[in-house]
Coordinates of C-alpha atoms in Angstrom, one line a residue:
X84 CA -22.4 2.4 -4.7
X85 CA -22.4 4.5 -8.2
X86 CA -23.1 7.5 -9.5
X87 CA -25.5 7.8 -12.8
X88 CA -25.7 11.7 -14.3
X89 CA -27.8 13.1 -17.1
X90 CA -28.6 16.9 -18.4
X91 CA -30.6 17.8 -16.0
X92 CA -29.9 16.4 -12.7
X93 CA -27.8 13.0 -10.9
X94 CA -29.6 9.8 -9.6
X95 CA -27.8 8.4 -6.2
X96 CA -28.3 4.7 -5.6
X97 CA -26.8 1.9 -3.1
X98 CA -26.8 -1.3 -5.6
X99 CA -29.6 -3.1 -4.1
X100 CA -30.3 -7.1 -4.1
X101 CA -34.1 -7.9 -4.4
X102 CA -36.4 -5.3 -4.1
X103 CA -35.1 -3.1 -2.4
X104 CA -35.4 0.0 -3.3
X105 CA -33.3 3.3 -4.1
X106 CA -32.2 6.4 -2.7
X107 CA -32.7 9.5 -5.4
X108 CA -33.1 12.3 -5.6
X109 CA -37.2 14.1 -5.3
X110 CA -35.6 17.3 -7.7
X111 CA -33.5 20.0 -8.5
X112 CA -29.8 19.4 -9.7
X113 CA -27.6 17.9 -6.0
X114 CA -24.2 17.0 -6.7
X115 CA -23.7 15.7 -3.2
X116 CA -22.2 12.5 -2.9
X117 CA -23.7 9.9 -0.1
X118 CA -22.0 6.9 2.1
X119 CA -23.8 4.7 3.7
X120 CA -20.9 4.5 6.3
X121 CA -19.0 7.2 7.9
X122 CA -14.8 6.7 6.6
X123 CA -12.5 7.6 10.1
X124 CA -8.7 8.6 10.0
X125 CA -6.0 6.1 11.2
X126 CA -4.5 8.0 14.1
X127 CA -4.7 5.6 16.7
X128 CA -3.0 2.5 15.0
X129 CA 0.6 4.5 14.6
X130 CA 0.0 6.0 18.4
X131 CA -0.5 2.9 19.3
X132 CA 2.7 1.7 17.5
X133 CA 5.2 5.0 18.3
X134 CA 3.8 4.0 22.3
X135 CA 4.8 0.0 22.1
X136 CA 8.1 2.0 19.7
X137 CA 8.7 4.5 23.1
X138 CA 8.1 1.7 25.5
X139 CA 11.0 -0.4 24.3
X140 CA 13.1 2.3 24.1
X141 CA 12.3 3.3 27.7
X142 CA 13.0 -0.8 28.7
X143 CA 16.2 -1.0 26.8
X144 CA 17.6 1.8 28.9
X145 CA 16.9 0.5 32.4
X146 CA 18.4 -2.6 31.4
X147 CA 21.4 -1.0 31.1
X148 CA 23.5 -4.2 29.9
X149 CA 27.0 -3.1 30.0
X150 CA 26.4 -2.0 34.0
X151 CA 24.2 -4.5 35.1
X152 CA 24.7 -7.8 33.4
X153 CA 28.1 -10.4 33.9
X154 CA 28.3 -11.8 30.2
X155 CA 29.4 -9.9 27.4
X156 CA 26.2 -7.7 25.7
X157 CA 25.3 -7.9 22.3
X158 CA 25.8 -4.6 19.7
X159 CA 28.1 -3.6 22.9
X160 CA 28.5 -0.2 19.9
X161 CA 24.6 1.1 21.5
X162 CA 26.2 1.3 24.8
X163 CA 23.4 0.8 27.5
X164 CA 20.9 0.6 25.2
X165 CA 22.8 -2.7 23.7
X166 CA 21.2 -6.1 24.2
X167 CA 20.8 -9.5 26.5
X168 CA 23.3 -11.9 25.6
X169 CA 22.0 -13.8 23.6
X170 CA 21.3 -17.1 24.9
X171 CA 19.6 -15.1 27.8
X172 CA 17.5 -13.4 25.1
X173 CA 17.6 -14.8 21.5
X174 CA 15.1 -11.8 20.7
X175 CA 17.1 -8.9 20.8
X176 CA 16.1 -7.5 24.1
X177 CA 16.1 -6.3 27.4
X178 CA 16.5 -8.7 30.9
X179 CA 13.8 -10.1 32.3
X180 CA 14.4 -8.3 35.9
X181 CA 14.0 -4.9 33.5
X182 CA 10.3 -6.3 32.0
X183 CA 9.1 -6.8 34.9
X184 CA 10.6 -3.8 36.4
X185 CA 8.8 -2.2 33.3
X186 CA 5.3 -4.1 34.2
X187 CA 5.9 -7.7 33.0
X188 CA 3.0 -10.2 33.8
X189 CA 3.8 -11.8 36.7
X190 CA 1.1 -14.1 38.6
X191 CA 2.9 -14.5 41.7
X192 CA 3.1 -10.3 42.2
X193 CA -0.1 -10.3 40.3
X194 CA -1.9 -12.3 42.6
X195 CA 0.4 -11.6 45.9
X196 CA 1.7 -8.4 45.9
X197 CA -1.9 -7.3 44.4
X198 CA -0.6 -5.4 40.9
X199 CA -3.4 -6.8 39.1
X200 CA -2.1 -3.6 36.6
X201 CA 0.6 -5.7 35.3
X202 CA -2.7 -7.7 33.2
X203 CA -3.0 -4.4 30.9
X204 CA 0.7 -3.1 31.3
X205 CA 1.8 -6.3 30.0
X206 CA 0.7 -6.2 26.6
X207 CA 2.8 -3.0 25.6
X208 CA 5.8 -3.8 26.5
X209 CA 8.1 -6.5 24.2
X210 CA 10.8 -8.5 25.0
X211 CA 13.3 -8.1 21.9
X212 CA 13.5 -6.0 18.1
X213 CA 11.9 -9.6 16.5
X214 CA 8.6 -9.4 18.8
X215 CA 8.1 -5.7 18.9
X216 CA 8.7 -5.9 15.1
X217 CA 6.7 -8.9 14.2
X218 CA 4.3 -7.6 16.6
X219 CA 4.0 -3.5 15.2
X220 CA 4.0 -5.0 11.4
X221 CA 0.5 -6.9 11.9
X222 CA -0.9 -4.5 14.1
X223 CA -0.4 -1.6 10.9
X224 CA -2.1 -4.5 8.1
X225 CA -4.7 -6.1 11.0
X226 CA -6.1 -2.5 12.5
X227 CA -5.4 0.5 10.2
X228 CA -8.6 -1.3 8.3
X229 CA -10.5 -1.8 10.9
X230 CA -10.1 2.0 12.5
X231 CA -11.2 2.9 9.2
X232 CA -14.0 1.4 9.0
X233 CA -15.4 1.5 13.0
X234 CA -13.5 4.6 14.2
X235 CA -10.3 5.2 17.2
X236 CA -12.9 4.4 20.1
X237 CA -14.1 1.2 19.3
X238 CA -10.9 -0.1 17.9
X239 CA -8.7 1.4 20.7
X240 CA -11.4 -0.3 23.0
X241 CA -11.5 -4.0 21.2
X242 CA -7.2 -3.8 21.0
X243 CA -6.5 -3.2 25.2
X244 CA -9.7 -5.4 26.3
X245 CA -8.8 -8.4 24.0
X246 CA -5.3 -7.6 24.9
X247 CA -6.6 -8.4 29.3
X248 CA -8.4 -11.0 27.8
X249 CA -5.7 -12.8 27.1
X250 CA -3.2 -12.0 29.2
X251 CA -6.4 -13.1 32.2
X252 CA -6.0 -16.2 30.5
X253 CA -2.3 -16.5 29.6
X254 CA -1.9 -16.4 34.2
X255 CA -4.1 -18.9 34.3
X256 CA -2.3 -21.6 33.0
X257 CA 1.0 -20.3 32.4
X258 CA 1.9 -18.8 35.9
X259 CA 6.1 -20.1 36.8
X260 CA 7.1 -17.7 34.2
X261 CA 7.1 -13.8 32.8
X262 CA 5.3 -13.0 29.8
X263 CA 5.2 -9.3 27.4
X264 CA 3.7 -8.5 24.6
X265 CA 0.5 -7.7 22.2
X266 CA -0.7 -10.6 20.9
X267 CA -2.8 -11.1 22.8
X268 CA -4.9 -8.0 21.3
X269 CA -3.9 -8.2 17.9
X270 CA -5.5 -12.1 17.4
X271 CA -8.3 -9.8 19.3
X272 CA -8.8 -7.9 16.5
X273 CA -8.4 -10.7 14.2
X274 CA -11.3 -12.4 16.3
X275 CA -13.6 -9.5 15.5
X276 CA -13.0 -9.5 12.4
X277 CA -14.0 -13.4 11.7
X278 CA -18.0 -11.8 13.9
X279 CA -17.8 -8.5 12.4
X280 CA -18.3 -11.2 9.2
X281 CA -20.6 -13.0 10.7
X282 CA -22.5 -10.9 12.5
X283 CA -22.8 -7.6 9.6
X284 CA -23.7 -11.1 7.0
X285 CA -26.1 -9.2 4.5
X286 CA -24.4 -6.3 4.0
X287 CA -21.1 -8.3 2.4
X288 CA -21.0 -9.9 -0.8
X289 CA -18.3 -13.5 -1.3
X290 CA -18.4 -13.7 1.9
X291 CA -18.0 -17.4 1.7
X292 CA -14.3 -16.7 0.2
X293 CA -13.8 -14.0 2.8
X294 CA -14.2 -16.0 5.9
X295 CA -12.5 -19.4 4.3
X296 CA -9.4 -17.2 3.7
X297 CA -10.2 -15.3 7.7
X298 CA -9.7 -18.9 9.1
X299 CA -7.1 -20.4 7.7
X300 CA -5.2 -17.5 8.6
X301 CA -6.2 -17.6 12.1
X302 CA -5.7 -21.4 12.0
X303 CA -2.5 -21.0 11.1
X304 CA -1.7 -18.1 13.2
X305 CA -2.8 -20.2 16.4
X306 CA -0.8 -23.2 15.2
X307 CA 2.4 -21.5 15.5
X308 CA 1.6 -21.2 19.2
X309 CA 1.6 -25.1 19.8
X310 CA 5.7 -24.2 19.1
X311 CA 8.0 -24.1 23.0
X312 CA 8.4 -20.6 24.3
X313 CA 5.2 -18.8 23.2
X314 CA 2.5 -18.0 24.9
X315 CA -0.6 -19.1 22.6
X316 CA -3.2 -18.8 26.1
X317 CA -2.4 -15.6 25.8
X318 CA -3.4 -16.1 22.0
X319 CA -6.7 -18.1 22.3
X320 CA -7.4 -16.0 25.4
X321 CA -7.8 -12.7 23.0
X322 CA -9.0 -14.1 20.4
X323 CA -11.9 -15.2 21.9
X324 CA -12.4 -11.9 24.2
X325 CA -12.0 -10.1 20.9
X326 CA -14.6 -12.5 18.8
X327 CA -16.7 -11.9 21.5
X328 CA -15.9 -8.1 21.0
X329 CA -16.8 -8.3 18.0
X330 CA -20.5 -8.8 18.1
X331 CA -20.5 -5.8 20.6
X332 CA -18.9 -3.3 19.0
X333 CA -19.0 -3.9 15.2
X334 CA -22.8 -4.7 14.7
X335 CA -23.4 -2.7 11.8
X336 CA -27.6 -2.2 10.1
X337 CA -29.1 -4.4 8.2
X338 CA -28.8 -3.9 4.2
X339 CA -31.1 -1.8 2.7
X340 CA -31.8 0.6 6.1
X341 CA -31.0 4.1 5.8
X342 CA -31.2 6.7 9.0
X343 CA -33.5 9.2 8.4
X344 CA -31.1 12.0 9.7
X345 CA -28.9 10.6 6.9
X346 CA -30.3 11.4 3.5
X347 CA -29.7 14.6 2.0
X348 CA -32.7 16.7 1.4
X349 CA -34.5 16.8 -1.9
X350 CA -33.8 12.7 -1.8
X351 CA -36.5 10.3 -1.0
X352 CA -36.3 6.8 0.4
X353 CA -38.3 3.6 0.4
X354 CA -40.1 2.1 3.2
X355 CA -39.4 1.5 6.9
X356 CA -37.2 -1.6 7.5
X357 CA -35.4 -2.1 11.2
X358 CA -32.5 -1.2 11.6
X359 CA -30.5 -4.7 12.4
X360 CA -32.0 -7.9 11.9
X361 CA -33.0 -9.6 15.1
X362 CA -30.0 -12.3 15.1
X363 CA -27.6 -9.3 15.3
X364 CA -29.5 -8.7 18.8
X365 CA -28.9 -11.8 20.1
X366 CA -25.5 -12.6 19.1
X367 CA -25.3 -9.2 21.2
X368 CA -27.0 -9.7 24.3
X369 CA -25.3 -13.8 24.4
X370 CA -21.4 -12.2 24.3
X371 CA -22.0 -9.4 26.3
X372 CA -23.1 -12.0 29.0
X373 CA -20.3 -14.9 27.9
X374 CA -17.9 -11.4 28.3
X375 CA -19.0 -10.3 31.6
X376 CA -19.6 -14.0 33.0
X377 CA -15.7 -15.1 31.7
X378 CA -14.1 -11.8 32.8
X379 CA -15.1 -11.6 36.4
X380 CA -14.6 -15.9 37.3
X381 CA -11.8 -16.0 36.1
X382 CA -10.9 -13.2 37.8
X383 CA -11.8 -14.8 40.9
X384 CA -10.4 -18.2 40.3
X385 CA -6.4 -16.0 39.3
X386 CA -7.3 -13.9 42.8
X387 CA -7.6 -16.8 44.9
X388 CA -4.4 -18.5 43.5
X389 CA -6.5 -21.2 40.9
X390 CA -4.1 -23.3 38.8
X391 CA -6.1 -23.5 35.7
X392 CA -4.1 -26.8 34.7
X393 CA -5.0 -29.1 37.9
X394 CA -8.7 -29.0 36.8
X395 CA -8.0 -29.2 32.6
X396 CA -5.0 -31.5 32.6
X397 CA -5.0 -31.4 28.4
X398 CA -5.2 -28.0 27.8
X399 CA -1.2 -27.6 28.1
X400 CA -0.9 -29.4 25.0
X401 CA -2.8 -26.2 23.3
X402 CA 0.1 -24.2 24.5
X403 CA 2.4 -26.8 23.6
X404 CA 2.7 -29.8 21.8
X405 CA 6.2 -32.0 22.2
X406 CA 8.0 -33.9 19.9
X407 CA 11.3 -35.4 19.1
X408 CA 12.3 -32.1 17.6
X409 CA 11.5 -30.3 20.7
X410 CA 10.4 -30.0 24.6
X411 CA 7.8 -28.4 26.3
X412 CA 8.9 -28.8 29.6
X413 CA 10.0 -25.0 30.9
X414 CA 14.4 -24.9 31.8
X415 CA 14.1 -24.1 35.4
X416 CA 17.2 -23.2 37.5
X417 CA 17.9 -23.2 41.1
X418 CA 21.0 -21.6 42.6
X419 CA 21.8 -21.7 46.0
X420 CA 22.5 -18.1 47.4
X421 CA 24.7 -16.9 49.9
X422 CA 24.8 -12.1 50.7
X423 CA 28.3 -11.9 52.3
X424 CA 28.9 -7.8 53.0
X425 CA 28.9 -6.3 49.5
X426 CA 29.2 -9.7 48.2
X427 CA 26.7 -12.0 46.8
X428 CA 27.7 -15.9 46.1
X429 CA 25.5 -17.5 43.6
X430 CA 26.2 -21.8 42.9
X431 CA 24.1 -23.3 39.9
X432 CA 22.3 -26.7 41.3
X433 CA 22.7 -27.9 38.0
X434 CA 26.6 -27.5 36.8
X435 CA 27.9 -26.7 40.1
X436 CA 29.2 -23.8 38.6
X437 CA 29.5 -20.7 41.2
X438 CA 30.1 -17.3 40.5
X439 CA 30.9 -13.9 43.0
X440 CA 29.3 -10.6 43.0
X441 CA 30.1 -7.3 43.8
X442 CA 26.2 -6.6 45.0
X443 CA 24.7 -4.8 48.2
X444 CA 21.5 -6.6 49.4
X445 CA 20.3 -7.9 45.6
X446 CA 16.3 -8.0 45.5
X447 CA 15.3 -11.6 44.8
X448 CA 14.2 -10.6 40.5
X449 CA 17.9 -9.9 40.4
X450 CA 19.5 -13.4 41.9
X451 CA 17.2 -15.1 39.6
X452 CA 18.4 -13.3 36.5
X453 CA 22.0 -14.0 38.0
X454 CA 21.0 -18.0 38.6
X455 CA 19.8 -18.2 35.2
X456 CA 22.9 -16.4 33.2
X457 CA 25.1 -18.6 35.5
X458 CA 22.8 -22.3 35.1
X459 CA 22.9 -21.7 31.5

């Protein structure tokens, strides 16, 4: 948009293509500046960052490594906020037990104990400082611009629903370990940027270069997910959800359409044209149907205890590709346990190590955590 002035009046017009008619003041000395789209103040994205940081601090408070861990904690000067041993958690964070208490995604609890809320709570938790910093920096760089252009309601819903979609796909394919992190929601934002570019194709300049750049970024980030210990199924599920949601939430009027209510008084307008193009409506309907069907089928499969790997033998390679440098097999550990009075005896079956802990009525999660510490 540009503004041209003369001594008697001001002409405000939109850059046009072809035979589009600019919007002009019919008379008078109007100095109003008209903008085709509202510009929102991005407060929700910083709020999401604060929520994630606060929940991580609470998780570390509950973790209390000096009290609950038998091994030497990292950064002990932090007191109860010190980190678990790096062999247990190399990301400088809490134990799996603390994450489970806070709402990490644990498929067995979701299916057998009806804790479906974990599909949402897990996207606000992080496994360590490294994990938290990486995700929050990505959130700020990606979400600020989207919130400025589309508002906090649409971007907030897109973030949460994409995170849910990532959790749902992860729970169908990875059922033997817990999962946390905002990566699924972040990939949803990336996916929505791609679909927003497609559905609003007519209003952008340099769109081909923008699309190639965006696709390259997405491919690189998904490629990182084939490394071991990275939940790429959450990334893929979040991306697909966000891609479809972008067609639903981020559809804009076609180039040249102007709402009669938005035109300042004294401005004329060219001939009327439809607000959206037919292909935009088609993409909206198709995406909404696919999302509804996909979430419904996924939830039914999950609560019936279906392991999606049984129906897709090659899908495991989407999350990890074994090479000579690393293995994709999970490091499963097993321990023999016995409880007597106020003592818990654990023996690691792999190494034969035995340890006695002064615990009474230890929970299953606590025994699993101690077993992992003992066997590594």
